[in-house]
PDB file of C-alpha atoms in Angstrom:
ATOM      1  CA  MET O   1      -0.146  -0.050   0.119  1.00 48.00           C
ATOM      2  CA  GLN O   2       1.504   3.470  -1.122  1.00 53.00           C
ATOM      3  CA  PRO O   3       1.371   6.019   1.311  1.00 55.00           C
ATOM      4  CA  ILE O   4      -0.577   9.241   0.884  1.00 54.00           C
ATOM      5  CA  SER O   5       1.184  12.000  -0.219  1.00 60.00           C
ATOM      6  CA  LEU O   6       0.543  15.657   1.199  1.00 54.00           C
ATOM      7  CA  GLN O   7       0.012  16.778  -2.191  1.00 60.00           C
ATOM      8  CA  ASN O   8      -3.002  14.453  -2.369  1.00 62.00           C
ATOM      9  CA  LEU O   9      -4.342  15.479   1.042  1.00 59.00           C
ATOM     10  CA  SER O  10      -4.267  18.916   0.098  1.00 65.00           C
ATOM     11  CA  ILE O  11      -6.307  18.151  -3.358  1.00 66.00           C
ATOM     12  CA  CYS O  12      -8.834  16.070  -1.166  1.00 65.00           C
ATOM     13  CA  PHE O  13      -9.244  18.661   1.461  1.00 65.00           C
ATOM     14  CA  GLN O  14     -10.000  21.544  -1.408  1.00 66.00           C
ATOM     15  CA  LEU O  15     -12.451  19.473  -3.105  1.00 67.00           C
ATOM     16  CA  LEU O  16     -14.207  18.534   0.459  1.00 69.00           C
ATOM     17  CA  MET O  17     -14.221  22.635   0.936  1.00 69.00           C
ATOM     18  CA  PHE O  18     -15.690  22.910  -2.648  1.00 63.00           C
ATOM     19  CA  SER O  19     -18.409  20.616  -2.484  1.00 65.00           C
ATOM     20  CA  CYS O  20     -19.667  22.169   1.081  1.00 61.00           C
ATOM     21  CA  GLN O  21     -19.464  25.874  -0.266  1.00 61.00           C
ATOM     22  CA  THR O  22     -21.475  24.607  -3.268  1.00 54.00           C
ATOM     23  CA  GLN O  23     -23.945  22.867  -1.229  1.00 55.00           C
ATOM     24  CA  GLY O  24     -24.448  26.233   0.857  1.00 48.00           C
ATOM     25  CA  GLU O  25     -25.103  28.213  -1.966  1.00 49.00           C
ATOM     26  CA  ASN O  26     -27.666  25.874  -3.284  1.00 48.00           C
ATOM     27  CA  GLN O  27     -29.622  26.353   0.089  1.00 51.00           C
ATOM     28  CA  PRO O  28     -32.384  29.333  -0.017  1.00 54.00           C
ATOM     29  CA  SER O  29     -31.888  32.343   2.238  1.00 55.00           C
ATOM     30  CA  PRO O  30     -34.142  32.650   5.082  1.00 58.00           C
ATOM     31  CA  ASN O  31     -37.094  35.136   4.430  1.00 58.00           C
ATOM     32  CA  PHE O  32     -37.366  37.102   7.423  1.00 49.00           C
ATOM     33  CA  ASN O  33     -40.555  38.958   5.910  1.00 55.00           C
ATOM     34  CA  GLN O  34     -42.121  35.441   5.933  1.00 51.00           C
ATOM     35  CA  TYR O  35     -41.141  34.954   9.501  1.00 47.00           C
ATOM     36  CA  VAL O  36     -42.277  38.139  10.523  1.00 47.00           C
ATOM     37  CA  ARG O  37     -45.962  37.582   9.388  1.00 52.00           C
ATOM     38  CA  ASP O  38     -46.119  34.070  10.555  1.00 53.00           C
ATOM     39  CA  GLN O  39     -45.090  35.186  14.102  1.00 48.00           C
ATOM     40  CA  GLY O  40     -47.619  38.064  13.847  1.00 50.00           C
ATOM     41  CA  ALA O  41     -50.417  35.977  13.424  1.00 52.00           C
ATOM     42  CA  VAL O  42     -49.611  34.044  16.685  1.00 54.00           C
ATOM     43  CA  SER O  43     -50.713  35.602  20.115  1.00 56.00           C
ATOM     44  CA  ASP O  44     -47.518  36.099  21.966  1.00 55.00           C
ATOM     45  CA  GLN O  45     -47.903  34.874  25.725  1.00 54.00           C
ATOM     46  CA  LEU O  46     -44.326  35.296  26.675  1.00 50.00           C
ATOM     47  CA  SER O  47     -43.173  38.827  25.826  1.00 57.00           C
ATOM     48  CA  ARG O  48     -44.101  41.975  28.211  1.00 59.00           C
ATOM     49  CA  ARG O  49     -47.460  43.443  26.450  1.00 69.00           C
ATOM     50  CA  GLN O  50     -47.122  47.161  25.689  1.00 85.00           C
ATOM     51  CA  ILE O  51     -50.045  49.236  26.989  1.00 91.00           C
ATOM     52  CA  ARG O  52     -50.871  52.639  25.676  1.00 93.00           C
ATOM     53  CA  GLU O  53     -53.889  54.916  26.422  1.00 94.00           C
ATOM     54  CA  TYR O  54     -55.428  57.079  23.919  1.00 95.00           C
ATOM     55  CA  GLN O  55     -58.749  58.323  22.388  1.00 97.00           C
ATOM     56  CA  LEU O  56     -60.011  57.351  19.017  1.00 97.00           C
ATOM     57  CA  TYR O  57     -61.277  60.299  16.833  1.00 97.00           C
ATOM     58  CA  SER O  58     -63.583  59.061  14.043  1.00 97.00           C
ATOM     59  CA  ARG O  59     -63.242  60.742  10.711  1.00 96.00           C
ATOM     60  CA  THR O  60     -67.089  60.599   9.777  1.00 96.00           C
ATOM     61  CA  SER O  61     -68.821  61.360  12.785  1.00 97.00           C
ATOM     62  CA  GLY O  62     -66.365  64.035  13.993  1.00 96.00           C
ATOM     63  CA  LYS O  63     -66.617  62.507  17.540  1.00 97.00           C
ATOM     64  CA  HIS O  64     -64.589  59.718  19.481  1.00 98.00           C
ATOM     65  CA  VAL O  65     -64.946  55.868  19.928  1.00 98.00           C
ATOM     66  CA  GLN O  66     -66.478  55.038  23.259  1.00 98.00           C
ATOM     67  CA  VAL O  67     -67.135  51.822  24.911  1.00 97.00           C
ATOM     68  CA  ASN O  68     -70.238  52.042  27.146  1.00 95.00           C
ATOM     69  CA  GLY O  69     -70.969  48.541  28.608  1.00 92.00           C
ATOM     70  CA  LYS O  70     -71.606  46.365  25.308  1.00 93.00           C
ATOM     71  CA  ARG O  71     -72.547  49.356  23.243  1.00 96.00           C
ATOM     72  CA  ILE O  72     -69.655  50.934  20.911  1.00 98.00           C
ATOM     73  CA  THR O  73     -70.456  54.044  19.370  1.00 98.00           C
ATOM     74  CA  ALA O  74     -68.547  56.965  18.060  1.00 98.00           C
ATOM     75  CA  THR O  75     -70.400  60.016  19.580  1.00 97.00           C
ATOM     76  CA  ALA O  76     -68.026  60.811  22.779  1.00 96.00           C
ATOM     77  CA  GLU O  77     -66.647  64.360  23.331  1.00 95.00           C
ATOM     78  CA  ASP O  78     -63.117  65.119  23.809  1.00 94.00           C
ATOM     79  CA  GLY O  79     -62.288  63.825  27.349  1.00 93.00           C
ATOM     80  CA  ASN O  80     -65.274  61.810  27.870  1.00 96.00           C
ATOM     81  CA  LYS O  81     -64.781  58.973  30.659  1.00 95.00           C
ATOM     82  CA  PHE O  82     -66.116  56.294  28.085  1.00 97.00           C
ATOM     83  CA  ALA O  83     -63.716  57.734  25.244  1.00 97.00           C
ATOM     84  CA  LYS O  84     -60.382  56.696  27.273  1.00 97.00           C
ATOM     85  CA  LEU O  85     -59.258  53.581  25.664  1.00 97.00           C
ATOM     86  CA  ILE O  86     -56.548  51.099  26.966  1.00 96.00           C
ATOM     87  CA  VAL O  87     -54.677  49.362  24.022  1.00 95.00           C
ATOM     88  CA  GLU O  88     -52.783  46.156  24.817  1.00 93.00           C
ATOM     89  CA  THR O  89     -50.375  44.711  22.165  1.00 90.00           C
ATOM     90  CA  ASP O  90     -50.924  41.108  21.358  1.00 81.00           C
ATOM     91  CA  THR O  91     -47.866  40.343  19.140  1.00 73.00           C
ATOM     92  CA  PHE O  92     -44.732  42.208  18.396  1.00 63.00           C
ATOM     93  CA  GLY O  93     -46.343  43.315  15.474  1.00 64.00           C
ATOM     94  CA  SER O  94     -49.357  45.666  15.194  1.00 84.00           C
ATOM     95  CA  ARG O  95     -52.114  43.555  16.382  1.00 93.00           C
ATOM     96  CA  VAL O  96     -53.827  45.127  19.637  1.00 95.00           C
ATOM     97  CA  ARG O  97     -56.616  44.646  21.776  1.00 96.00           C
ATOM     98  CA  ILE O  98     -58.841  47.760  22.724  1.00 97.00           C
ATOM     99  CA  LYS O  99     -60.706  47.962  25.943  1.00 97.00           C
ATOM    100  CA  GLY O 100     -62.792  50.932  27.571  1.00 97.00           C
ATOM    101  CA  ALA O 101     -61.012  52.099  30.492  1.00 96.00           C
ATOM    102  CA  GLU O 102     -64.448  53.191  32.629  1.00 96.00           C
ATOM    103  CA  SER O 103     -66.590  49.888  31.351  1.00 95.00           C
ATOM    104  CA  GLU O 104     -63.449  47.698  31.334  1.00 95.00           C
ATOM    105  CA  LYS O 105     -65.062  45.852  28.069  1.00 97.00           C
ATOM    106  CA  TYR O 106     -63.304  45.006  25.208  1.00 98.00           C
ATOM    107  CA  ILE O 107     -64.051  46.275  21.523  1.00 98.00           C
ATOM    108  CA  CYS O 108     -65.193  42.998  19.695  1.00 97.00           C
ATOM    109  CA  MET O 109     -66.712  41.979  16.495  1.00 96.00           C
ATOM    110  CA  SER O 110     -69.501  39.396  15.934  1.00 94.00           C
ATOM    111  CA  LYS O 111     -69.871  37.061  13.121  1.00 93.00           C
ATOM    112  CA  ARG O 112     -72.332  39.387  11.685  1.00 93.00           C
ATOM    113  CA  GLY O 113     -69.982  42.155  11.552  1.00 94.00           C
ATOM    114  CA  LYS O 114     -71.218  43.947  14.708  1.00 95.00           C
ATOM    115  CA  LEU O 115     -69.317  45.767  17.297  1.00 97.00           C
ATOM    116  CA  ILE O 116     -69.928  44.859  20.710  1.00 96.00           C
ATOM    117  CA  GLY O 117     -68.329  44.815  23.976  1.00 97.00           C
ATOM    118  CA  LYS O 118     -66.934  41.881  25.844  1.00 96.00           C
ATOM    119  CA  PRO O 119     -65.471  41.404  29.376  1.00 95.00           C
ATOM    120  CA  ASN O 120     -62.964  39.082  28.128  1.00 92.00           C
ATOM    121  CA  GLY O 121     -60.872  39.926  25.236  1.00 90.00           C
ATOM    122  CA  LYS O 122     -58.602  36.716  24.326  1.00 89.00           C
ATOM    123  CA  SER O 123     -60.739  35.539  21.621  1.00 92.00           C
ATOM    124  CA  LYS O 124     -59.579  36.566  18.251  1.00 94.00           C
ATOM    125  CA  ASP O 125     -62.608  38.420  17.403  1.00 95.00           C
ATOM    126  CA  CYS O 126     -61.635  41.053  19.821  1.00 96.00           C
ATOM    127  CA  ILE O 127     -57.947  41.405  18.346  1.00 96.00           C
ATOM    128  CA  PHE O 128     -57.515  44.185  15.469  1.00 96.00           C
ATOM    129  CA  THR O 129     -54.444  44.984  13.289  1.00 95.00           C
ATOM    130  CA  GLU O 130     -53.448  48.596  13.286  1.00 95.00           C
ATOM    131  CA  ILE O 131     -53.118  49.704   9.655  1.00 95.00           C
ATOM    132  CA  VAL O 132     -51.493  53.111   9.125  1.00 94.00           C
ATOM    133  CA  LEU O 133     -52.485  54.476   5.775  1.00 95.00           C
ATOM    134  CA  GLU O 134     -51.014  56.841   3.313  1.00 92.00           C
ATOM    135  CA  ASN O 135     -53.226  59.856   4.558  1.00 92.00           C
ATOM    136  CA  ASN O 136     -51.924  59.548   8.167  1.00 93.00           C
ATOM    137  CA  TYR O 137     -55.055  57.816   9.476  1.00 97.00           C
ATOM    138  CA  THR O 138     -55.287  54.697  11.083  1.00 97.00           C
ATOM    139  CA  ALA O 139     -57.400  51.673  10.299  1.00 97.00           C
ATOM    140  CA  PHE O 140     -58.405  48.595  12.265  1.00 97.00           C
ATOM    141  CA  ARG O 141     -58.889  45.132  10.543  1.00 96.00           C
ATOM    142  CA  ASN O 142     -60.209  42.385  12.637  1.00 96.00           C
ATOM    143  CA  ALA O 143     -58.029  39.142  13.030  1.00 94.00           C
ATOM    144  CA  ARG O 144     -60.668  36.697  12.845  1.00 94.00           C
ATOM    145  CA  TYR O 145     -62.778  38.318   9.686  1.00 94.00           C
ATOM    146  CA  GLU O 146     -60.103  39.181   7.210  1.00 89.00           C
ATOM    147  CA  GLY O 147     -61.148  42.116   5.430  1.00 92.00           C
ATOM    148  CA  TRP O 148     -63.709  43.136   8.043  1.00 96.00           C
ATOM    149  CA  TYR O 149     -62.767  47.024   9.426  1.00 97.00           C
ATOM    150  CA  MET O 150     -64.132  48.928  12.557  1.00 97.00           C
ATOM    151  CA  ALA O 151     -66.226  51.541  10.991  1.00 97.00           C
ATOM    152  CA  PHE O 152     -68.614  54.131  11.982  1.00 98.00           C
ATOM    153  CA  THR O 153     -71.357  56.086  10.265  1.00 96.00           C
ATOM    154  CA  ARG O 154     -71.925  59.864  10.438  1.00 96.00           C
ATOM    155  CA  GLN O 155     -74.348  59.450  13.130  1.00 97.00           C
ATOM    156  CA  GLY O 156     -71.526  57.692  15.048  1.00 97.00           C
ATOM    157  CA  ARG O 157     -73.487  54.203  15.077  1.00 96.00           C
ATOM    158  CA  PRO O 158     -71.152  51.197  13.906  1.00 96.00           C
ATOM    159  CA  ARG O 159     -71.243  50.373  10.186  1.00 95.00           C
ATOM    160  CA  ARG O 160     -71.666  46.707   9.485  1.00 92.00           C
ATOM    161  CA  ALA O 161     -68.232  45.324   8.865  1.00 93.00           C
ATOM    162  CA  SER O 162     -69.102  43.303   6.023  1.00 90.00           C
ATOM    163  CA  ARG O 163     -69.773  46.484   4.094  1.00 91.00           C
ATOM    164  CA  SER O 164     -66.368  48.396   5.375  1.00 94.00           C
ATOM    165  CA  ARG O 165     -63.359  48.862   3.359  1.00 93.00           C
ATOM    166  CA  GLN O 166     -59.724  50.176   4.238  1.00 94.00           C
ATOM    167  CA  ASN O 167     -60.166  53.050   1.808  1.00 93.00           C
ATOM    168  CA  GLN O 168     -63.398  54.349   3.141  1.00 96.00           C
ATOM    169  CA  ARG O 169     -63.833  57.339   5.482  1.00 96.00           C
ATOM    170  CA  GLU O 170     -65.979  55.433   7.943  1.00 97.00           C
ATOM    171  CA  ALA O 171     -62.914  53.081   8.584  1.00 97.00           C
ATOM    172  CA  HIS O 172     -60.341  55.949   9.287  1.00 98.00           C
ATOM    173  CA  PHE O 173     -59.394  57.313  12.819  1.00 98.00           C
ATOM    174  CA  ILE O 174     -56.944  59.311  14.496  1.00 96.00           C
ATOM    175  CA  LYS O 175     -55.244  58.582  17.802  1.00 95.00           C
ATOM    176  CA  ARG O 176     -55.366  61.352  20.330  1.00 95.00           C
ATOM    177  CA  LEU O 177     -54.038  61.831  23.818  1.00 92.00           C
ATOM    178  CA  TYR O 178     -56.802  61.649  26.378  1.00 90.00           C
ATOM    179  CA  ARG O 179     -56.506  64.648  28.769  1.00 81.00           C
ATOM    180  CA  GLY O 180     -59.685  64.249  30.700  1.00 70.00           C
ATOM    181  CA  GLN O 181     -62.562  66.297  31.220  1.00 58.00           C
ATOM    182  CA  LEU O 182     -61.762  70.051  30.150  1.00 51.00           C
ATOM    183  CA  PRO O 183     -62.657  72.597  32.550  1.00 52.00           C
ATOM    184  CA  PHE O 184     -64.940  74.625  30.443  1.00 46.00           C
ATOM    185  CA  PRO O 185     -66.778  71.758  27.799  1.00 45.00           C
ATOM    186  CA  ASN O 186     -69.292  72.607  25.185  1.00 49.00           C
ATOM    187  CA  ASN O 187     -71.900  72.841  27.573  1.00 49.00           C
ATOM    188  CA  ALA O 188     -74.276  75.507  27.400  1.00 47.00           C
ATOM    189  CA  GLU O 189     -75.176  75.635  30.966  1.00 46.00           C
ATOM    190  CA  ARG O 190     -71.964  75.463  32.189  1.00 46.00           C
ATOM    191  CA  GLN O 191     -70.848  78.513  29.918  1.00 45.00           C
ATOM    192  CA  LYS O 192     -73.623  80.542  31.302  1.00 47.00           C
ATOM    193  CA  GLN O 193     -72.761  79.920  35.010  1.00 45.00           C
ATOM    194  CA  PHE O 194     -69.328  81.601  34.106  1.00 45.00           C
ATOM    195  CA  ASP O 195     -69.543  85.209  34.154  1.00 45.00           C
ATOM    196  CA  TRP O 196     -66.538  86.785  32.385  1.00 43.00           C
ATOM    197  CA  ARG O 197     -66.944  90.180  33.989  1.00 42.00           C
ATOM    198  CA  TYR O 198     -65.093  88.926  36.805  1.00 44.00           C
ATOM    199  CA  ALA O 199     -62.363  87.742  34.824  1.00 44.00           C
ATOM    200  CA  VAL O 200     -60.824  91.082  33.844  1.00 43.00           C
ATOM    201  CA  ALA O 201     -57.282  91.464  35.164  1.00 45.00           C
ATOM    202  CA  PRO O 202     -56.795  94.010  38.220  1.00 45.00           C
ATOM    203  CA  ALA O 203     -54.727  96.074  35.966  1.00 45.00           C
ATOM    204  CA  LEU O 204     -56.895  96.714  33.307  1.00 46.00           C
ATOM    205  CA  GLU O 205     -59.527  98.039  35.336  1.00 48.00           C
ATOM    206  CA  ALA O 206     -60.677 101.491  35.077  1.00 50.00           C
ATOM    207  CA  ALA O 207     -59.240 103.849  37.937  1.00 53.00           C
ATOM    208  CA  PRO O 208     -62.148 105.353  39.879  1.00 59.00           C
ATOM    209  CA  LYS O 209     -63.439 108.918  38.736  1.00 60.00           C
ATOM    210  CA  PRO O 210     -63.080 111.635  41.442  1.00 57.00           C
ATOM    211  CA  GLN O 211     -66.133 113.225  42.944  1.00 60.00           C
ATOM    212  CA  ARG O 212     -67.045 116.730  41.979  1.00 62.00           C
ATOM    213  CA  GLY O 213     -65.912 119.410  44.107  1.00 60.00           C
ATOM    214  CA  VAL O 214     -62.968 117.394  45.700  1.00 55.00           C
ATOM    215  CA  ARG O 215     -59.529 118.577  45.041  1.00 59.00           C
ATOM    216  CA  THR O 216     -57.066 115.613  44.276  1.00 55.00           C
ATOM    217  CA  GLN O 217     -53.516 115.323  44.481  1.00 59.00           C
ATOM    218  CA  ARG O 218     -53.054 116.006  40.967  1.00 58.00           C
ATOM    219  CA  ASP O 219     -54.481 119.294  41.179  1.00 57.00           C
ATOM    220  CA  VAL O 220     -52.601 120.133  44.104  1.00 53.00           C
ATOM    221  CA  GLU O 221     -49.135 119.697  42.415  1.00 57.00           C
ATOM    222  CA  PRO O 222     -49.281 122.253  40.066  1.00 55.00           C
ATOM    223  CA  GLN O 223     -50.089 125.199  42.418  1.00 57.00           C
ATOM    224  CA  ARG O 224     -47.241 124.274  44.608  1.00 55.00           C
ATOM    225  CA  GLN O 225     -44.775 124.645  41.631  1.00 54.00           C
ATOM    226  CA  ARG O 226     -46.222 128.016  40.828  1.00 55.00           C
ATOM    227  CA  THR O 227     -45.692 129.543  44.394  1.00 55.00           C
ATOM    228  CA  LEU O 228     -42.179 128.155  44.206  1.00 52.00           C
TER     229      LEU O 228
END
């Protein structure tokens, strides 16, 4: 048996390295976009959830979304206690759960496309995907019923989700910070109780007029200068 020379060993090693490199090139690279989509469709039970508080301003009704028990409408004024929403992230993506801070009910969607409030928001019909649109509005698509969006009419009533689309005004919202009840809301009775006559600054008040026949300090000063 002839001994193997160093040259033959070097050639075998180079062939082995070339074979491994060729196999690595033939394998497809990992698709991270597909991984993000797959993980975003599954509820994350391990990561810490991010919680935010804000209001949702409806583009059509000109009011804010409110959760008053099982009833969901878009008729609340700015600062209404039922308009304060607690938004919990469901995954590391853009899926969220929306709960009314006052009523502690989650915004969910029935199989008929109607918005209802539920005490437990773990089901998939209570999960929405936030979609930021090109016009800077935000749309909320239900996770269970693909293609169904949260939407409201001009009167603030929920629009049937089966008829709602992403490009419709009824499905467009703006996130606004919750600042609580304003000191003087748009309430006629509250405005009548406030008298603006007492809100004038003291520096702007008119000086009292002197009585007739009474000499003031301003009248005495010129006479002193003439005598001197």
